[in-house]
Tab-separated table of C-alpha atoms and ligand atoms in Angstrom:
chain	number	residue	atom	x	y	z
A	1	MET	CA	-14.848	33.701	-21.005
A	2	ASN	CA	-12.447	34.554	-18.211
A	3	TYR	CA	-11.076	37.851	-16.936
A	4	HIS	CA	-8.259	38.872	-14.616
A	5	ILE	CA	-7.822	42.373	-13.182
A	6	VAL	CA	-4.618	43.661	-11.571
A	7	THR	CA	-5.135	46.695	-9.338
A	8	TYR	CA	-2.590	49.220	-8.106
A	9	GLY	CA	-3.117	52.314	-5.994
A	10	CYS	CA	-5.726	53.708	-3.664
A	11	GLN	CA	-9.256	52.670	-2.627
A	12	MET	CA	-10.560	54.762	-5.485
A	13	ASN	CA	-8.795	52.390	-7.866
A	14	VAL	CA	-9.863	49.315	-5.935
A	15	HIS	CA	-13.470	50.409	-6.389
A	16	GLU	CA	-12.862	51.311	-10.037
A	17	SER	CA	-11.666	47.738	-10.553
A	18	GLU	CA	-15.012	46.558	-9.184
A	19	LYS	CA	-16.656	48.694	-11.856
A	20	ILE	CA	-14.313	47.287	-14.507
A	21	ALA	CA	-15.316	43.788	-13.375
A	22	GLY	CA	-18.983	44.786	-13.730
A	23	LEU	CA	-18.351	46.057	-17.257
A	24	LEU	CA	-16.383	42.971	-18.302
A	25	ARG	CA	-19.194	40.745	-17.056
A	26	ARG	CA	-21.613	42.667	-19.195
A	27	ALA	CA	-19.270	42.253	-22.135
A	28	GLY	CA	-19.360	38.463	-21.812
A	29	TYR	CA	-16.348	37.824	-19.585
A	30	THR	CA	-18.330	36.153	-16.860
A	31	GLN	CA	-15.691	34.337	-14.837
A	32	GLU	CA	-12.812	35.717	-12.783
A	33	SER	CA	-9.735	33.516	-13.187
A	34	PRO	CA	-5.999	33.233	-12.537
A	35	VAL	CA	-3.881	35.202	-14.984
A	36	GLU	CA	-2.825	32.157	-17.074
A	37	GLU	CA	-6.427	31.175	-17.761
A	38	ALA	CA	-7.729	34.638	-18.576
A	39	ASP	CA	-9.071	35.727	-21.982
A	40	ILE	CA	-8.651	39.368	-20.997
A	41	ILE	CA	-6.191	40.868	-18.514
A	42	VAL	CA	-6.807	44.430	-17.342
A	43	PHE	CA	-4.179	46.477	-15.510
A	44	ASN	CA	-5.734	49.250	-13.441
A	45	THR	CA	-2.639	51.335	-12.812
A	46	CYS	CA	-1.505	54.048	-10.374
A	47	CYS	CA	1.138	56.744	-10.808
A	48	ILE	CA	1.217	58.404	-7.398
A	49	ARG	CA	4.887	57.466	-6.866
A	50	GLU	CA	7.555	56.109	-9.169
A	51	ASN	CA	7.535	52.670	-7.550
A	52	ALA	CA	3.812	52.248	-8.299
A	53	GLU	CA	4.638	52.773	-11.967
A	54	ASN	CA	7.642	50.467	-11.924
A	55	HIS	CA	5.534	47.776	-10.384
A	56	ALA	CA	2.991	47.978	-13.234
A	57	PHE	CA	5.704	48.135	-15.895
A	58	GLY	CA	7.257	44.968	-14.442
A	59	ASN	CA	3.946	43.087	-14.357
A	60	ILE	CA	2.906	44.106	-17.875
A	61	GLY	CA	6.339	43.178	-19.270
A	62	ALA	CA	6.084	39.751	-17.676
A	63	LEU	CA	3.105	38.920	-19.930
A	64	LYS	CA	5.022	39.008	-23.183
A	65	LYS	CA	5.363	35.237	-23.434
A	66	LEU	CA	1.825	34.438	-22.380
A	67	LYS	CA	0.511	36.877	-24.967
A	68	ARG	CA	2.589	35.260	-27.715
A	69	ARG	CA	1.514	31.770	-26.690
A	70	LYS	CA	-2.165	32.421	-26.233
A	71	LYS	CA	-4.090	33.449	-29.297
A	72	GLY	CA	-6.991	35.787	-28.664
A	73	LEU	CA	-5.749	36.970	-25.269
A	74	LEU	CA	-6.509	40.673	-24.810
A	75	ILE	CA	-4.355	42.950	-22.680
A	76	ALA	CA	-5.829	46.282	-21.577
A	77	VAL	CA	-4.144	48.999	-19.531
A	78	GLY	CA	-6.171	51.678	-17.772
A	79	GLY	CA	-6.028	53.797	-14.639
A	80	CYS	CA	-4.017	56.819	-13.596
A	81	MET	CA	-0.748	55.889	-15.296
A	82	ALA	CA	-2.483	55.362	-18.638
A	83	GLN	CA	-3.977	58.852	-18.276
A	84	GLU	CA	-0.615	60.489	-17.519
A	85	ALA	CA	0.774	62.780	-20.236
A	86	GLY	CA	2.939	60.814	-22.660
A	87	LYS	CA	2.557	57.479	-20.873
A	88	ALA	CA	0.258	55.804	-23.409
A	89	GLU	CA	2.900	56.328	-26.116
A	90	LEU	CA	5.614	54.996	-23.832
A	91	LEU	CA	3.535	51.932	-22.931
A	92	ILE	CA	2.951	51.091	-26.590
A	93	LYS	CA	6.616	51.542	-27.387
A	94	LYS	CA	7.787	49.357	-24.545
A	95	PHE	CA	5.036	46.771	-24.813
A	96	PRO	CA	3.745	46.629	-28.406
A	97	PHE	CA	1.570	43.656	-27.434
A	98	ILE	CA	-0.864	45.819	-25.420
A	99	ASP	CA	-4.264	45.752	-27.177
A	100	ILE	CA	-6.234	48.495	-25.433
A	101	ILE	CA	-5.291	51.614	-23.481
A	102	PHE	CA	-8.039	53.546	-21.732
A	103	GLY	CA	-8.008	56.446	-19.278
A	104	THR	CA	-9.609	57.392	-15.986
A	105	HIS	CA	-12.401	59.321	-17.692
A	106	ASN	CA	-13.699	56.606	-20.007
A	107	VAL	CA	-13.760	53.440	-17.912
A	108	ALA	CA	-17.417	52.959	-18.831
A	109	GLN	CA	-16.467	52.696	-22.507
A	110	LEU	CA	-14.410	49.564	-21.931
A	111	PRO	CA	-16.968	47.166	-23.512
A	112	ALA	CA	-17.138	49.446	-26.564
A	113	LEU	CA	-13.334	49.541	-26.768
A	114	ILE	CA	-13.183	45.735	-26.614
A	115	GLU	CA	-15.686	45.636	-29.454
A	116	ARG	CA	-13.614	48.149	-31.447
A	117	LYS	CA	-10.527	46.013	-30.941
A	118	ARG	CA	-12.171	43.320	-33.106
A	119	ARG	CA	-11.797	45.714	-36.073
A	120	GLU	CA	-8.655	47.645	-35.222
A	121	ARG	CA	-5.152	46.446	-34.511
A	122	LYS	CA	-4.816	48.502	-31.361
A	123	VAL	CA	-7.194	50.818	-29.506
A	124	VAL	CA	-6.043	53.851	-27.555
A	125	SER	CA	-8.797	55.992	-26.082
A	126	LEU	CA	-8.182	58.785	-23.591
A	127	LEU	CA	-10.463	61.688	-22.727
A	128	PRO	CA	-9.189	64.977	-21.280
A	129	ASP	CA	-11.638	65.083	-18.363
A	130	ARG	CA	-14.703	63.389	-16.980
A	131	GLU	CA	-17.857	64.830	-18.481
A	132	GLU	CA	-20.380	63.298	-16.158
A	133	THR	CA	-20.372	62.229	-12.563
A	134	GLU	CA	-22.314	59.066	-13.362
A	135	ASP	CA	-20.434	56.639	-15.520
A	136	GLY	CA	-23.147	54.009	-15.792
A	137	ALA	CA	-20.835	51.241	-14.690
A	138	GLU	CA	-22.387	49.002	-12.080
A	139	ALA	CA	-19.738	47.630	-9.751
A	140	TYR	CA	-19.268	43.904	-9.347
A	141	ARG	CA	-18.374	44.189	-5.670
A	142	THR	CA	-15.764	41.980	-4.080
A	143	SER	CA	-15.258	43.795	-0.788
A	144	TYR	CA	-18.239	42.471	1.187
A	145	PRO	CA	-19.132	43.339	3.955
A	146	ASN	CA	-17.716	46.753	3.044
A	147	ALA	CA	-18.980	48.717	0.071
A	148	TRP	CA	-17.132	51.651	-1.478
A	149	VAL	CA	-19.247	54.560	-2.663
A	150	ASN	CA	-17.795	57.419	-4.711
A	151	ILE	CA	-18.973	60.851	-3.669
A	152	THR	CA	-16.499	62.993	-5.610
A	153	TYR	CA	-14.173	62.399	-8.544
A	154	GLY	CA	-10.991	64.337	-9.259
A	155	CYS	CA	-9.245	66.990	-7.212
A	156	ASN	CA	-8.773	70.764	-7.342
A	157	ASN	CA	-6.154	71.134	-4.654
A	158	PHE	CA	-2.926	70.900	-6.616
A	159	CYS	CA	-0.665	70.021	-3.716
A	160	SER	CA	2.675	70.761	-5.317
A	161	TYR	CA	3.980	67.158	-5.173
A	162	CYS	CA	0.821	65.430	-6.392
A	163	ILE	CA	-0.126	64.123	-9.817
A	164	VAL	CA	-3.736	63.235	-8.981
A	165	PRO	CA	-5.330	66.502	-10.233
A	166	TYR	CA	-3.603	65.949	-13.597
A	167	VAL	CA	-4.693	62.348	-14.084
A	168	ARG	CA	-8.092	62.454	-12.381
A	169	GLY	CA	-9.194	65.880	-13.601
A	170	ARG	CA	-11.207	68.584	-11.872
A	171	GLU	CA	-13.262	67.780	-8.827
A	172	LYS	CA	-16.876	66.781	-9.468
A	173	SER	CA	-19.481	65.831	-6.879
A	174	ARG	CA	-22.075	63.133	-7.524
A	175	SER	CA	-25.676	64.005	-6.805
A	176	ALA	CA	-26.657	63.472	-3.164
A	177	GLN	CA	-29.834	61.769	-4.282
A	178	ARG	CA	-27.943	59.142	-6.257
A	179	ILE	CA	-25.442	58.580	-3.472
A	180	LEU	CA	-28.254	58.046	-0.982
A	181	ALA	CA	-30.105	55.712	-3.333
A	182	GLU	CA	-26.903	53.676	-3.744
A	183	VAL	CA	-26.321	53.529	0.025
A	184	ARG	CA	-29.920	52.440	0.691
A	185	ALA	CA	-29.665	49.694	-1.913
A	186	LEU	CA	-26.345	48.481	-0.491
A	187	VAL	CA	-27.662	48.345	3.064
A	188	GLN	CA	-30.736	46.459	1.850
A	189	ALA	CA	-28.493	44.051	0.012
A	190	GLY	CA	-26.754	43.277	3.317
A	191	TYR	CA	-23.594	45.405	3.241
A	192	LYS	CA	-22.530	46.290	6.788
A	193	GLU	CA	-20.052	49.059	6.142
A	194	ILE	CA	-20.255	51.966	3.718
A	195	THR	CA	-17.075	53.870	2.922
A	196	LEU	CA	-17.572	57.200	1.164
A	197	LEU	CA	-14.721	57.972	-1.204
A	198	GLY	CA	-13.260	61.215	-2.505
A	199	GLN	CA	-9.795	62.771	-2.797
A	200	ASN	CA	-11.097	65.415	-0.419
A	201	VAL	CA	-14.531	64.452	0.865
A	202	ASN	CA	-14.776	67.740	2.769
A	203	SER	CA	-15.175	69.773	-0.392
A	204	TYR	CA	-18.215	67.736	-1.522
A	205	ARG	CA	-21.096	69.921	-2.665
A	206	ASP	CA	-24.390	69.284	-4.453
A	207	GLY	CA	-26.554	72.428	-4.330
A	208	ASP	CA	-27.096	73.096	-0.636
A	209	THR	CA	-25.794	69.707	0.422
A	210	ASP	CA	-22.217	69.895	1.686
A	211	PHE	CA	-20.251	67.011	3.181
A	212	PRO	CA	-21.556	67.238	6.775
A	213	ALA	CA	-25.119	67.286	5.405
A	214	LEU	CA	-24.450	64.323	3.113
A	215	LEU	CA	-22.811	62.337	5.912
A	216	ASP	CA	-25.757	63.111	8.186
A	217	ALA	CA	-28.156	61.800	5.536
A	218	VAL	CA	-26.092	58.655	4.865
A	219	ALA	CA	-25.854	57.839	8.577
A	220	SER	CA	-29.621	58.372	8.896
A	221	VAL	CA	-30.381	55.478	6.544
A	222	GLU	CA	-32.129	52.706	8.530
A	223	GLY	CA	-30.258	49.528	9.416
A	224	LYS	CA	-27.222	48.309	11.337
A	225	PHE	CA	-24.144	49.335	9.411
A	226	ARG	CA	-21.035	51.443	9.819
A	227	VAL	CA	-20.051	54.550	7.927
A	228	ARG	CA	-16.486	55.517	7.099
A	229	PHE	CA	-15.157	58.208	4.790
A	230	MET	CA	-11.867	59.179	3.230
A	231	THR	CA	-9.921	61.319	2.645
A	232	SER	CA	-10.354	64.518	4.679
A	233	HIS	CA	-8.181	67.457	3.755
A	234	PRO	CA	-7.267	69.255	7.011
A	235	LYS	CA	-7.906	72.694	5.519
A	236	ASP	CA	-11.586	71.847	5.022
A	237	PHE	CA	-12.188	69.718	8.111
A	238	SER	CA	-14.916	71.558	10.019
A	239	GLU	CA	-16.628	71.715	13.406
A	240	ARG	CA	-19.903	70.898	11.690
A	241	LEU	CA	-18.409	67.644	10.489
A	242	VAL	CA	-17.370	66.779	14.049
A	243	ALA	CA	-20.928	67.534	15.198
A	244	VAL	CA	-22.318	65.046	12.662
A	245	MET	CA	-19.776	62.398	13.700
A	246	LYS	CA	-20.815	62.929	17.298
A	247	LYS	CA	-24.521	62.704	16.480
A	248	HIS	CA	-24.400	59.270	14.814
A	249	GLU	CA	-23.201	56.084	16.402
A	250	LYS	CA	-22.944	54.549	12.922
A	251	ILE	CA	-20.096	56.869	11.924
A	252	CYS	CA	-16.748	55.400	12.979
A	253	ASN	CA	-14.714	57.795	15.070
A	254	LEU	CA	-11.618	57.203	13.032
A	255	LEU	CA	-10.448	60.109	10.974
A	256	HIS	CA	-7.878	59.800	8.192
A	257	LEU	CA	-6.405	63.300	8.135
A	258	PRO	CA	-3.227	63.458	6.048
A	259	ALA	CA	-0.770	65.921	7.597
A	260	GLN	CA	2.047	65.311	5.034
A	261	SER	CA	4.591	67.298	7.082
A	262	GLY	CA	5.015	68.866	10.515
A	263	SER	CA	7.023	71.835	9.232
A	264	ASP	CA	5.210	75.054	8.315
A	265	ARG	CA	7.854	75.933	5.760
A	266	ILE	CA	7.409	72.608	3.962
A	267	LEU	CA	3.606	72.748	4.257
A	268	THR	CA	3.687	76.102	2.448
A	269	LEU	CA	5.918	74.695	-0.291
A	270	MET	CA	3.540	71.743	-0.571
A	271	ASN	CA	0.615	74.170	-1.057
A	272	ARG	CA	-1.348	72.423	1.687
A	273	ARG	CA	-2.922	75.650	2.982
A	274	TYR	CA	-2.829	74.920	6.724
A	275	THR	CA	-0.158	75.254	9.377
A	276	ARG	CA	1.054	72.733	11.913
A	277	GLY	CA	-0.757	74.785	14.560
A	278	GLN	CA	-4.055	74.724	12.662
A	279	TYR	CA	-3.728	70.983	12.110
A	280	LEU	CA	-3.139	70.371	15.809
A	281	GLU	CA	-6.038	72.631	16.752
A	282	LYS	CA	-8.412	70.630	14.562
A	283	ALA	CA	-7.133	67.365	16.025
A	284	ALA	CA	-7.591	68.748	19.555
A	285	TYR	CA	-11.104	69.947	18.766
A	286	LEU	CA	-12.092	66.499	17.493
A	287	ARG	CA	-10.749	64.873	20.659
A	288	ARG	CA	-12.445	67.373	22.946
A	289	GLU	CA	-15.772	66.648	21.316
A	290	ILE	CA	-15.260	62.899	20.822
A	291	PRO	CA	-12.657	61.680	23.343
A	292	GLU	CA	-12.371	58.168	21.860
A	293	ALA	CA	-11.647	59.510	18.337
A	294	GLN	CA	-8.484	58.292	16.627
A	295	ILE	CA	-6.525	59.972	13.851
A	296	THR	CA	-4.499	58.300	11.123
A	297	THR	CA	-2.404	60.194	8.624
A	298	ASP	CA	-0.107	60.255	5.587
A	299	LEU	CA	3.420	61.667	5.919
A	300	ILE	CA	6.006	62.460	3.257
A	301	VAL	CA	9.752	62.709	3.918
A	302	GLY	CA	12.394	64.148	1.611
A	303	PHE	CA	10.266	66.876	0.022
A	304	PRO	CA	12.580	69.312	-1.860
A	305	THR	CA	14.655	71.475	0.530
A	306	GLU	CA	13.516	69.512	3.625
A	307	THR	CA	16.174	70.053	6.296
A	308	GLU	CA	16.905	67.885	9.299
A	309	GLU	CA	14.990	70.455	11.419
A	310	ASP	CA	11.963	70.287	9.104
A	311	PHE	CA	12.049	66.522	9.313
A	312	GLU	CA	12.259	66.602	13.107
A	313	GLU	CA	9.064	68.626	13.130
A	314	THR	CA	7.349	65.821	11.239
A	315	LEU	CA	8.839	63.342	13.675
A	316	SER	CA	7.583	65.276	16.690
A	317	LEU	CA	4.131	65.645	15.121
A	318	VAL	CA	3.652	61.878	15.392
A	319	LYS	CA	3.601	62.096	19.201
A	320	GLU	CA	1.991	65.497	19.438
A	321	ALA	CA	-0.926	64.669	17.141
A	322	ASP	CA	-0.897	61.158	18.659
A	323	PHE	CA	-1.469	59.292	15.405
A	324	SER	CA	-3.055	55.914	15.750
A	325	SER	CA	-1.146	54.771	12.662
A	326	ALA	CA	0.296	56.409	9.558
A	327	PHE	CA	1.267	55.756	5.964
A	328	THR	CA	4.773	57.056	5.382
A	329	PHE	CA	6.226	57.851	1.971
A	330	ILE	CA	9.496	58.990	0.463
A	331	TYR	CA	8.819	61.972	-1.777
A	332	SER	CA	8.807	60.902	-5.425
A	333	PRO	CA	9.117	63.618	-8.110
A	334	ARG	CA	6.221	63.463	-10.579
A	335	THR	CA	6.634	65.027	-14.012
A	336	GLY	CA	4.318	67.981	-14.521
A	337	THR	CA	3.986	68.874	-10.834
A	338	LYS	CA	5.473	72.049	-9.340
A	339	ALA	CA	7.641	70.257	-6.807
A	340	ALA	CA	9.425	68.250	-9.493
A	341	LEU	CA	10.939	71.515	-10.735
A	342	MET	CA	11.981	72.791	-7.307
A	343	GLU	CA	15.618	73.097	-6.398
A	344	GLY	CA	16.974	71.190	-3.446
A	345	GLN	CA	15.826	67.655	-4.286
A	346	ILE	CA	16.888	65.404	-1.408
A	347	PRO	CA	19.289	62.497	-1.985
A	348	GLU	CA	17.709	59.084	-1.546
A	349	GLU	CA	20.049	57.986	1.281
A	350	VAL	CA	18.932	60.987	3.330
A	351	SER	CA	15.251	60.231	2.693
A	352	LYS	CA	15.770	56.579	3.557
A	353	TRP	CA	17.387	57.442	6.872
A	354	ARG	CA	14.552	59.830	7.646
A	355	ILE	CA	11.775	57.419	6.770
A	356	ALA	CA	13.360	54.691	8.893
A	357	ARG	CA	13.252	56.967	11.938
A	358	LEU	CA	9.726	58.083	11.115
A	359	ILE	CA	8.456	54.514	10.768
A	360	GLU	CA	9.983	53.682	14.128
A	361	ALA	CA	8.176	56.617	15.766
A	362	VAL	CA	4.876	55.677	14.113
A	363	ASN	CA	5.231	52.019	15.127
A	364	GLU	CA	5.968	53.014	18.692
A	365	ASN	CA	2.746	55.031	18.820
A	366	THR	CA	0.746	52.270	17.150
A	367	ARG	CA	2.110	49.703	19.608
A	368	ARG	CA	1.374	51.856	22.647
A	369	LYS	CA	-2.175	52.489	21.490
A	370	SER	CA	-2.816	48.846	20.628
A	371	GLU	CA	-1.644	47.674	24.033
A	372	ARG	CA	-4.364	49.740	25.658
A	373	TYR	CA	-6.929	47.448	24.055
A	374	VAL	CA	-5.723	44.368	25.956
A	375	GLY	CA	-8.397	43.305	28.442
A	376	SER	CA	-11.178	45.253	26.737
A	377	THR	CA	-14.038	44.008	24.576
A	378	ILE	CA	-14.375	45.313	21.036
A	379	GLU	CA	-16.907	44.844	18.280
A	380	VAL	CA	-15.364	43.778	14.998
A	381	LEU	CA	-17.084	43.473	11.654
A	382	CYS	CA	-15.821	40.123	10.402
A	383	GLU	CA	-14.325	40.498	6.913
A	384	ASP	CA	-12.492	37.321	6.103
A	385	PHE	CA	-10.892	34.074	7.203
A	386	ASP	CA	-7.098	34.071	7.356
A	387	GLU	CA	-6.071	30.633	6.066
A	388	LYS	CA	-2.510	30.904	7.355
A	389	LYS	CA	-3.465	31.902	10.855
A	390	GLY	CA	-6.585	29.759	10.903
A	391	LEU	CA	-8.459	32.730	12.373
A	392	TYR	CA	-11.279	35.028	11.351
A	393	LEU	CA	-10.475	38.717	11.129
A	394	GLY	CA	-12.381	41.953	11.183
A	395	ARG	CA	-11.984	45.607	11.999
A	396	GLU	CA	-13.239	47.476	15.018
A	397	PRO	CA	-14.644	50.995	14.493
A	398	LEU	CA	-11.319	52.712	15.225
A	399	GLY	CA	-9.459	50.710	12.605
A	400	ARG	CA	-7.602	48.001	14.558
A	401	MET	CA	-7.710	44.479	13.050
A	402	GLY	CA	-9.131	41.828	15.397
A	403	TYR	CA	-8.267	38.101	14.976
A	404	PHE	CA	-10.318	35.384	16.627
A	405	ALA	CA	-11.302	31.720	16.298
A	406	SER	CA	-14.846	30.664	15.537
A	407	ASP	CA	-16.562	27.348	14.870
A	408	GLU	CA	-19.316	28.919	12.811
A	409	PRO	CA	-18.714	30.990	9.689
A	410	CYS	CA	-19.076	34.653	10.590
A	411	VAL	CA	-17.976	36.806	7.648
A	412	GLY	CA	-20.302	39.805	7.469
A	413	GLU	CA	-21.280	39.609	11.124
A	414	PHE	CA	-20.583	41.945	13.994
A	415	VAL	CA	-18.658	39.938	16.552
A	416	ARG	CA	-17.832	40.878	20.132
A	417	MET	CA	-14.293	39.921	20.952
A	418	ARG	CA	-12.242	40.080	24.156
A	419	VAL	CA	-8.697	41.260	23.418
A	420	THR	CA	-5.935	39.153	24.972
A	421	ARG	CA	-2.892	40.259	22.987
A	422	ALA	CA	-1.760	43.102	20.695
A	423	ASN	CA	0.799	43.149	17.890
A	424	GLY	CA	1.125	46.339	15.793
A	425	VAL	CA	-2.313	47.188	14.420
A	426	SER	CA	-3.462	43.609	15.033
A	427	LEU	CA	-5.358	42.507	18.111
A	428	TYR	CA	-5.876	38.870	19.076
A	429	GLY	CA	-8.592	37.553	21.330
A	430	GLU	CA	-11.596	35.390	21.965
A	431	LYS	CA	-15.089	35.602	20.614
A	432	GLU	CA	-17.491	36.366	23.463
B	1	SAH	N1	-6.337	62.900	-1.659
B	1	SAH	C1	-5.700	62.312	-0.583
B	1	SAH	C2	-4.707	61.206	-0.944
B	1	SAH	C3	-3.839	61.361	-2.116
B	1	SAH	S1	-2.678	60.149	-2.504
B	1	SAH	C4	-5.094	63.414	0.259
B	1	SAH	O1	-5.088	64.547	-0.086
B	1	SAH	O2	-4.639	63.120	1.329
B	1	SAH	C5	-2.216	59.416	-0.989
B	1	SAH	C6	-0.952	59.911	-0.393
B	1	SAH	O3	0.151	59.711	-1.234
B	1	SAH	C7	-0.902	61.389	-0.084
B	1	SAH	O4	-1.584	61.724	1.080
B	1	SAH	C8	0.575	61.649	0.036
B	1	SAH	O5	1.028	61.434	1.349
B	1	SAH	C9	1.175	60.594	-0.865
B	1	SAH	N2	1.757	61.182	-2.076
B	1	SAH	C10	1.126	61.872	-3.050
B	1	SAH	N3	2.013	62.294	-3.982
B	1	SAH	C11	3.236	61.850	-3.589
B	1	SAH	C12	4.549	61.970	-4.122
B	1	SAH	N4	4.781	62.626	-5.251
B	1	SAH	N5	5.566	61.403	-3.447
B	1	SAH	C13	5.334	60.727	-2.290
B	1	SAH	N6	4.128	60.606	-1.747
B	1	SAH	C14	3.084	61.141	-2.377
B	2	SF4	FE1	-3.208	65.119	-4.247
B	2	SF4	FE2	-3.508	67.124	-2.594
B	2	SF4	FE3	-5.519	66.404	-4.183
B	2	SF4	FE4	-4.813	64.847	-2.169
B	2	SF4	S1	-5.642	66.911	-1.986
B	2	SF4	S2	-5.234	64.212	-4.255
B	2	SF4	S3	-2.604	65.109	-2.080
B	2	SF4	S4	-3.566	67.263	-4.817
B	3	F3S	FE1	-5.211	56.619	-6.587
B	3	F3S	FE2	-2.818	56.222	-7.568
B	3	F3S	FE3	-4.609	57.366	-9.030
B	3	F3S	S1	-3.289	56.765	-5.513
B	3	F3S	S2	-5.983	58.410	-7.657
B	3	F3S	S3	-4.666	55.294	-8.235
B	3	F3S	S4	-2.497	57.927	-8.931
């Protein structure tokens, strides 16, 4: 039997889809297939911004005909949007043909829910929070040579714009022992890059083991592989963490440190609990200790009451913090969050004009930094072959994509490449 999974959202969801694939395989759906040939279609949704939701709504709606035509086809909707208050009801109303709705806290029950669906007309199963940190779902990994490893679930930060704490529940750390066992097994199985995942990895704690200690232990596992981690909340980013990064060559010196805004007034309204000055100090400390370190970030424009002056502070932060690249977002009000109730919501035209200028500033920085690579030799971990370009591609430790030609297959290998040309975050060159 065939399955098809559609994933929206962050790396956390991408990895969750690997777990869903593992569960489906155990439930007898042993072959991944195109959507038209699938016996079960699972939507793993995201609700971080309105457009993520609209995207899922559009894709689910488009299945109406297929569902009518194909007897026995199951449609399941899970993920953050399914877990959002009131959304399951809305989904059923809009798309009565959905068979199963499950939440973020009961992914592991999916095989049981499929079984239940044999007896019931429709199955809706949502739990209020995650009870355990181990869900028993073994991932069917599709991201080789990288492997995602959860270290925390949920979030306690309640940034005023963000829906994640509501749909992912309270923060819970997995046991360090289990994380290390998973990493060891992955490295033995040939994975070359381990990415530790958490909404705020810096608040990880298992007894005496905090995040720097965990990272130290992960990077001490024998073998040639890289370690990455995301995301770091600036308020918890510590000197001890920098010391661990400095100690291990395996840990990539690329830090994803979402700033969100450059204005102290907006940062306070966002409940981020750091100032622009503190953010810049942490960035400067990292660079003093590890001069090659690069910082990427997330930035939001159009947060309620954001003035032109506030926005200009975000704009100037791009240069001052010297971001290597950045994800930029227009603020999207999320029902249930504090910011959605704030006065002074910003008209879309204003936000659009701001984000256009911000993207330009970010691109300028990215371009300038990429050009510095020309003439140098980098080591990329080859991830894939780009059919269109006819080139292999892989990432270097600081996050740039390297494209190169090769006669032999080299996915999963570390390749030394001489950079001849740069374009945005992409570097082109020759295999040495
Ligand atoms: N836990 C991570 C990432 C959370 S979601 C962190 O704290 O950084 C990824 C990004 O989406 C956030 O960093 C933020 O920039 C953006 N985001 C979250 N809620 C948003 C909203 N309501 N509107 C626009 N962007 C949002
Ligand atoms: Fe959302 Fe803030 Fe938690 Fe990140 S730290 S998931 S932005 S509430
Ligand atoms: Fe991730 Fe979207 Fe959920 S960003 S945590 S999938 S709301």
